[in-house]
Amino acid sequence: MNLPLILTWARIACIPLLIVAFVPQVLPMAEEGRNTLSAILFIFAAITDWLDGYLARRWNQTSNFGAFLDPVADKLIVSTALILLVADGRVSELVTIIIIGREITISALREWMASMGKRKSVAVNMIGKFKTAAQLSAIPMLLQAGTVAGLDMIFWGTLLIWVAAVLTLWSMAYYLYVAWPDLKESD
């Protein structure tokens, strides 16, 4: 157990807290307060996503378990937030299906490639990083809703989540293209 792994577990612990904060029947608080708390929890989770990877590499505290758990934590918190936002009508079902479907597809592809000893051929690339940045910026805006510093959070969050959806499809196409020769060969 080390600090990067503790941060990953903290991100997983944010999931039930996010649900409690967002769902009105669970937390008797004004909507604006629930929205702000939800956005803060998600931002905390996003920061731990960056920080755990940075610290693990900097302090040379990487582990196979950490490498497994980190993307699982990311996918769980993002999926949870998107499902909550769909249920509240703040995000499109299509966007949610694209983002969650891509995550499942690419996770399966990475496992398949790892079983062939070629996991590095589907390592994270810049398109995936831009997709993640757009997604991790959009979701807290959509959770917050309302206006912050004169900005309409729903407008900007919706715009960014659609950008994330386009980048999601682009990155999935790229990963499948890169892996195609190996997939075809294994068939």
PDB file of C-alpha atoms in Angstrom:
ATOM      1  CA  MET A   1       0.000   0.000   0.000  1.00  0.00           C
ATOM      2  CA  ASN A   2       1.409   3.361  -1.039  1.00  0.00           C
ATOM      3  CA  LEU A   3       0.071   6.888  -1.592  1.00  0.00           C
ATOM      4  CA  PRO A   4      -0.685   6.462  -5.323  1.00  0.00           C
ATOM      5  CA  LEU A   5      -2.728   3.326  -4.557  1.00  0.00           C
ATOM      6  CA  ILE A   6      -4.503   5.080  -1.665  1.00  0.00           C
ATOM      7  CA  LEU A   7      -5.460   7.890  -4.077  1.00  0.00           C
ATOM      8  CA  THR A   8      -6.891   5.331  -6.501  1.00  0.00           C
ATOM      9  CA  TRP A   9      -8.948   3.788  -3.681  1.00  0.00           C
ATOM     10  CA  ALA A  10     -10.089   7.323  -2.711  1.00  0.00           C
ATOM     11  CA  ARG A  11     -11.409   7.759  -6.251  1.00  0.00           C
ATOM     12  CA  ILE A  12     -13.398   4.544  -5.883  1.00  0.00           C
ATOM     13  CA  ALA A  13     -14.690   5.744  -2.494  1.00  0.00           C
ATOM     14  CA  CYS A  14     -15.977   8.900  -4.222  1.00  0.00           C
ATOM     15  CA  ILE A  15     -18.462   6.827  -6.244  1.00  0.00           C
ATOM     16  CA  PRO A  16     -21.031   6.147  -3.485  1.00  0.00           C
ATOM     17  CA  LEU A  17     -20.451   9.664  -2.138  1.00  0.00           C
ATOM     18  CA  LEU A  18     -21.235  11.093  -5.589  1.00  0.00           C
ATOM     19  CA  ILE A  19     -24.456   9.083  -5.742  1.00  0.00           C
ATOM     20  CA  VAL A  20     -25.501  10.218  -2.263  1.00  0.00           C
ATOM     21  CA  ALA A  21     -24.684  13.844  -3.069  1.00  0.00           C
ATOM     22  CA  PHE A  22     -26.476  13.882  -6.425  1.00  0.00           C
ATOM     23  CA  VAL A  23     -29.686  11.947  -5.748  1.00  0.00           C
ATOM     24  CA  PRO A  24     -32.274  14.264  -4.133  1.00  0.00           C
ATOM     25  CA  GLN A  25     -34.105  11.449  -2.336  1.00  0.00           C
ATOM     26  CA  VAL A  26     -30.905  10.489  -0.521  1.00  0.00           C
ATOM     27  CA  LEU A  27     -29.488  13.865   0.542  1.00  0.00           C
ATOM     28  CA  PRO A  28     -32.061  16.370   1.803  1.00  0.00           C
ATOM     29  CA  MET A  29     -30.275  19.466   0.553  1.00  0.00           C
ATOM     30  CA  ALA A  30     -31.131  22.223  -1.906  1.00  0.00           C
ATOM     31  CA  GLU A  31     -30.434  21.299  -5.523  1.00  0.00           C
ATOM     32  CA  GLU A  32     -27.700  23.917  -5.885  1.00  0.00           C
ATOM     33  CA  GLY A  33     -25.878  22.511  -2.851  1.00  0.00           C
ATOM     34  CA  ARG A  34     -26.162  18.925  -4.147  1.00  0.00           C
ATOM     35  CA  ASN A  35     -24.910  20.043  -7.557  1.00  0.00           C
ATOM     36  CA  THR A  36     -21.918  21.852  -6.063  1.00  0.00           C
ATOM     37  CA  LEU A  37     -21.044  18.946  -3.773  1.00  0.00           C
ATOM     38  CA  SER A  38     -21.314  16.500  -6.697  1.00  0.00           C
ATOM     39  CA  ALA A  39     -19.065  18.662  -8.864  1.00  0.00           C
ATOM     40  CA  ILE A  40     -16.497  19.015  -6.065  1.00  0.00           C
ATOM     41  CA  LEU A  41     -16.435  15.246  -5.496  1.00  0.00           C
ATOM     42  CA  PHE A  42     -15.913  14.618  -9.197  1.00  0.00           C
ATOM     43  CA  ILE A  43     -13.169  17.257  -9.424  1.00  0.00           C
ATOM     44  CA  PHE A  44     -11.441  15.634  -6.424  1.00  0.00           C
ATOM     45  CA  ALA A  45     -11.649  12.273  -8.209  1.00  0.00           C
ATOM     46  CA  ALA A  46     -10.249  13.785 -11.420  1.00  0.00           C
ATOM     47  CA  ILE A  47      -7.338  15.325  -9.519  1.00  0.00           C
ATOM     48  CA  THR A  48      -6.546  12.002  -7.832  1.00  0.00           C
ATOM     49  CA  ASP A  49      -6.572  10.382 -11.290  1.00  0.00           C
ATOM     50  CA  TRP A  50      -3.780  12.657 -12.425  1.00  0.00           C
ATOM     51  CA  LEU A  51      -1.943  12.716  -9.082  1.00  0.00           C
ATOM     52  CA  ASP A  52      -1.811   8.948  -8.467  1.00  0.00           C
ATOM     53  CA  GLY A  53      -0.227   8.306 -11.864  1.00  0.00           C
ATOM     54  CA  TYR A  54       2.214  11.170 -11.479  1.00  0.00           C
ATOM     55  CA  LEU A  55       3.317  10.075  -8.005  1.00  0.00           C
ATOM     56  CA  ALA A  56       3.540   6.400  -8.937  1.00  0.00           C
ATOM     57  CA  ARG A  57       5.902   7.230 -11.804  1.00  0.00           C
ATOM     58  CA  ARG A  58       7.876   9.893  -9.934  1.00  0.00           C
ATOM     59  CA  TRP A  59       8.373   7.758  -6.812  1.00  0.00           C
ATOM     60  CA  ASN A  60       8.714   4.532  -8.798  1.00  0.00           C
ATOM     61  CA  GLN A  61       5.773   3.017  -6.908  1.00  0.00           C
ATOM     62  CA  THR A  62       4.052   1.402  -9.834  1.00  0.00           C
ATOM     63  CA  SER A  63       2.540  -2.042  -9.400  1.00  0.00           C
ATOM     64  CA  ASN A  64       0.552  -4.483 -11.493  1.00  0.00           C
ATOM     65  CA  PHE A  65      -2.393  -4.091  -9.115  1.00  0.00           C
ATOM     66  CA  GLY A  66      -2.220  -0.297  -9.357  1.00  0.00           C
ATOM     67  CA  ALA A  67      -2.005  -0.493 -13.156  1.00  0.00           C
ATOM     68  CA  PHE A  68      -5.146  -2.655 -13.098  1.00  0.00           C
ATOM     69  CA  LEU A  69      -7.100  -0.651 -10.517  1.00  0.00           C
ATOM     70  CA  ASP A  70      -6.413   2.867 -11.855  1.00  0.00           C
ATOM     71  CA  PRO A  71      -8.318   2.553 -15.158  1.00  0.00           C
ATOM     72  CA  VAL A  72     -11.102   0.613 -13.416  1.00  0.00           C
ATOM     73  CA  ALA A  73     -11.533   3.473 -10.934  1.00  0.00           C
ATOM     74  CA  ASP A  74     -11.565   5.995 -13.799  1.00  0.00           C
ATOM     75  CA  LYS A  75     -14.189   4.106 -15.774  1.00  0.00           C
ATOM     76  CA  LEU A  76     -16.387   3.557 -12.708  1.00  0.00           C
ATOM     77  CA  ILE A  77     -16.474   7.213 -11.614  1.00  0.00           C
ATOM     78  CA  VAL A  78     -17.031   8.508 -15.168  1.00  0.00           C
ATOM     79  CA  SER A  79     -19.731   5.909 -15.881  1.00  0.00           C
ATOM     80  CA  THR A  80     -21.477   6.631 -12.584  1.00  0.00           C
ATOM     81  CA  ALA A  81     -21.478  10.383 -13.234  1.00  0.00           C
ATOM     82  CA  LEU A  82     -22.769   9.941 -16.783  1.00  0.00           C
ATOM     83  CA  ILE A  83     -25.568   7.616 -15.675  1.00  0.00           C
ATOM     84  CA  LEU A  84     -26.612  10.090 -12.959  1.00  0.00           C
ATOM     85  CA  LEU A  85     -26.569  12.915 -15.516  1.00  0.00           C
ATOM     86  CA  VAL A  86     -28.643  10.902 -18.016  1.00  0.00           C
ATOM     87  CA  ALA A  87     -31.184  10.087 -15.306  1.00  0.00           C
ATOM     88  CA  ASP A  88     -31.463  13.809 -14.539  1.00  0.00           C
ATOM     89  CA  GLY A  89     -31.740  14.778 -18.219  1.00  0.00           C
ATOM     90  CA  ARG A  90     -28.500  16.755 -18.270  1.00  0.00           C
ATOM     91  CA  VAL A  91     -26.664  14.602 -20.804  1.00  0.00           C
ATOM     92  CA  SER A  92     -27.701  12.700 -23.897  1.00  0.00           C
ATOM     93  CA  GLU A  93     -28.189   8.957 -23.754  1.00  0.00           C
ATOM     94  CA  LEU A  94     -26.265   8.716 -27.040  1.00  0.00           C
ATOM     95  CA  VAL A  95     -23.194  10.442 -25.560  1.00  0.00           C
ATOM     96  CA  THR A  96     -23.317   8.122 -22.569  1.00  0.00           C
ATOM     97  CA  ILE A  97     -23.607   5.017 -24.741  1.00  0.00           C
ATOM     98  CA  ILE A  98     -20.689   6.203 -26.920  1.00  0.00           C
ATOM     99  CA  ILE A  99     -18.413   6.928 -23.967  1.00  0.00           C
ATOM    100  CA  ILE A 100     -19.231   3.840 -21.883  1.00  0.00           C
ATOM    101  CA  GLY A 101     -19.342   1.577 -24.946  1.00  0.00           C
ATOM    102  CA  ARG A 102     -15.918   2.792 -26.070  1.00  0.00           C
ATOM    103  CA  GLU A 103     -14.456   2.202 -22.612  1.00  0.00           C
ATOM    104  CA  ILE A 104     -15.718  -1.377 -22.571  1.00  0.00           C
ATOM    105  CA  THR A 105     -14.516  -1.998 -26.140  1.00  0.00           C
ATOM    106  CA  ILE A 106     -11.035  -0.583 -25.599  1.00  0.00           C
ATOM    107  CA  SER A 107     -10.641  -2.354 -22.249  1.00  0.00           C
ATOM    108  CA  ALA A 108     -11.492  -5.645 -23.937  1.00  0.00           C
ATOM    109  CA  LEU A 109      -9.141  -4.815 -26.828  1.00  0.00           C
ATOM    110  CA  ARG A 110      -6.302  -4.056 -24.417  1.00  0.00           C
ATOM    111  CA  GLU A 111      -6.882  -7.343 -22.600  1.00  0.00           C
ATOM    112  CA  TRP A 112      -6.918  -9.219 -25.903  1.00  0.00           C
ATOM    113  CA  MET A 113      -3.718  -7.506 -27.029  1.00  0.00           C
ATOM    114  CA  ALA A 114      -2.088  -8.180 -23.658  1.00  0.00           C
ATOM    115  CA  SER A 115      -2.910 -11.875 -24.026  1.00  0.00           C
ATOM    116  CA  MET A 116      -0.936 -11.780 -27.291  1.00  0.00           C
ATOM    117  CA  GLY A 117       1.928  -9.857 -25.663  1.00  0.00           C
ATOM    118  CA  LYS A 118       1.174  -6.702 -27.659  1.00  0.00           C
ATOM    119  CA  ARG A 119      -0.477  -4.415 -25.112  1.00  0.00           C
ATOM    120  CA  LYS A 120       1.909  -1.544 -25.919  1.00  0.00           C
ATOM    121  CA  SER A 121       0.452  -1.279 -29.421  1.00  0.00           C
ATOM    122  CA  VAL A 122      -2.788   0.042 -27.869  1.00  0.00           C
ATOM    123  CA  ALA A 123      -1.185   2.235 -25.209  1.00  0.00           C
ATOM    124  CA  VAL A 124      -2.826   5.576 -24.466  1.00  0.00           C
ATOM    125  CA  ASN A 125      -2.163   8.171 -27.173  1.00  0.00           C
ATOM    126  CA  MET A 126      -2.741  11.927 -27.459  1.00  0.00           C
ATOM    127  CA  ILE A 127      -6.286  11.578 -28.837  1.00  0.00           C
ATOM    128  CA  GLY A 128      -7.182   9.574 -25.727  1.00  0.00           C
ATOM    129  CA  LYS A 129      -5.594  12.222 -23.498  1.00  0.00           C
ATOM    130  CA  PHE A 130      -7.591  15.002 -25.187  1.00  0.00           C
ATOM    131  CA  LYS A 131     -10.742  12.872 -24.851  1.00  0.00           C
ATOM    132  CA  THR A 132     -10.080  12.435 -21.145  1.00  0.00           C
ATOM    133  CA  ALA A 133      -9.416  16.163 -20.657  1.00  0.00           C
ATOM    134  CA  ALA A 134     -12.675  17.096 -22.410  1.00  0.00           C
ATOM    135  CA  GLN A 135     -14.607  14.476 -20.435  1.00  0.00           C
ATOM    136  CA  LEU A 136     -13.113  15.435 -17.056  1.00  0.00           C
ATOM    137  CA  SER A 137     -13.876  19.108 -17.768  1.00  0.00           C
ATOM    138  CA  ALA A 138     -17.424  18.533 -19.043  1.00  0.00           C
ATOM    139  CA  ILE A 139     -18.722  16.264 -16.303  1.00  0.00           C
ATOM    140  CA  PRO A 140     -18.209  18.635 -13.334  1.00  0.00           C
ATOM    141  CA  MET A 141     -19.804  21.436 -15.370  1.00  0.00           C
ATOM    142  CA  LEU A 142     -22.836  19.245 -16.030  1.00  0.00           C
ATOM    143  CA  LEU A 143     -22.958  18.159 -12.390  1.00  0.00           C
ATOM    144  CA  GLN A 144     -22.775  21.784 -11.235  1.00  0.00           C
ATOM    145  CA  ALA A 145     -25.371  23.108 -13.717  1.00  0.00           C
ATOM    146  CA  GLY A 146     -26.479  26.716 -13.275  1.00  0.00           C
ATOM    147  CA  THR A 147     -24.174  29.666 -13.857  1.00  0.00           C
ATOM    148  CA  VAL A 148     -20.667  29.986 -12.418  1.00  0.00           C
ATOM    149  CA  ALA A 149     -18.592  33.139 -12.965  1.00  0.00           C
ATOM    150  CA  GLY A 150     -21.058  34.172 -15.676  1.00  0.00           C
ATOM    151  CA  LEU A 151     -20.670  30.890 -17.573  1.00  0.00           C
ATOM    152  CA  ASP A 152     -23.630  28.642 -18.342  1.00  0.00           C
ATOM    153  CA  MET A 153     -22.346  25.296 -17.044  1.00  0.00           C
ATOM    154  CA  ILE A 154     -24.935  23.227 -18.920  1.00  0.00           C
ATOM    155  CA  PHE A 155     -24.105  24.900 -22.250  1.00  0.00           C
ATOM    156  CA  TRP A 156     -20.327  24.562 -21.890  1.00  0.00           C
ATOM    157  CA  GLY A 157     -20.547  21.133 -20.285  1.00  0.00           C
ATOM    158  CA  THR A 158     -22.797  19.885 -23.106  1.00  0.00           C
ATOM    159  CA  LEU A 159     -20.459  21.293 -25.731  1.00  0.00           C
ATOM    160  CA  LEU A 160     -17.435  19.655 -24.089  1.00  0.00           C
ATOM    161  CA  ILE A 161     -19.166  16.297 -23.570  1.00  0.00           C
ATOM    162  CA  TRP A 162     -20.018  16.202 -27.280  1.00  0.00           C
ATOM    163  CA  VAL A 163     -16.382  17.046 -28.064  1.00  0.00           C
ATOM    164  CA  ALA A 164     -15.425  14.178 -25.754  1.00  0.00           C
ATOM    165  CA  ALA A 165     -17.863  11.863 -27.574  1.00  0.00           C
ATOM    166  CA  VAL A 166     -16.344  12.737 -30.967  1.00  0.00           C
ATOM    167  CA  LEU A 167     -12.812  12.239 -29.593  1.00  0.00           C
ATOM    168  CA  THR A 168     -14.027   8.994 -28.014  1.00  0.00           C
ATOM    169  CA  LEU A 169     -15.100   7.637 -31.403  1.00  0.00           C
ATOM    170  CA  TRP A 170     -11.919   8.928 -33.041  1.00  0.00           C
ATOM    171  CA  SER A 171      -9.666   7.324 -30.424  1.00  0.00           C
ATOM    172  CA  MET A 172     -11.590   4.039 -30.602  1.00  0.00           C
ATOM    173  CA  ALA A 173     -11.212   3.992 -34.397  1.00  0.00           C
ATOM    174  CA  TYR A 174      -7.508   4.700 -33.999  1.00  0.00           C
ATOM    175  CA  TYR A 175      -6.971   1.899 -31.450  1.00  0.00           C
ATOM    176  CA  LEU A 176      -8.909  -0.584 -33.581  1.00  0.00           C
ATOM    177  CA  TYR A 177      -6.950   0.473 -36.680  1.00  0.00           C
ATOM    178  CA  VAL A 178      -3.622  -0.001 -34.886  1.00  0.00           C
ATOM    179  CA  ALA A 179      -4.679  -3.373 -33.469  1.00  0.00           C
ATOM    180  CA  TRP A 180      -6.369  -4.641 -36.650  1.00  0.00           C
ATOM    181  CA  PRO A 181      -3.332  -6.415 -38.177  1.00  0.00           C
ATOM    182  CA  ASP A 182      -2.733  -8.304 -34.906  1.00  0.00           C
ATOM    183  CA  LEU A 183      -6.416  -9.091 -34.498  1.00  0.00           C
ATOM    184  CA  LYS A 184      -6.657 -10.311 -38.077  1.00  0.00           C
ATOM    185  CA  GLU A 185      -3.498 -12.408 -37.678  1.00  0.00           C
ATOM    186  CA  SER A 186      -4.809 -14.039 -34.485  1.00  0.00           C
ATOM    187  CA  ASP A 187      -8.022 -15.019 -36.264  1.00  0.00           C
TER     188      ASP A 187
END
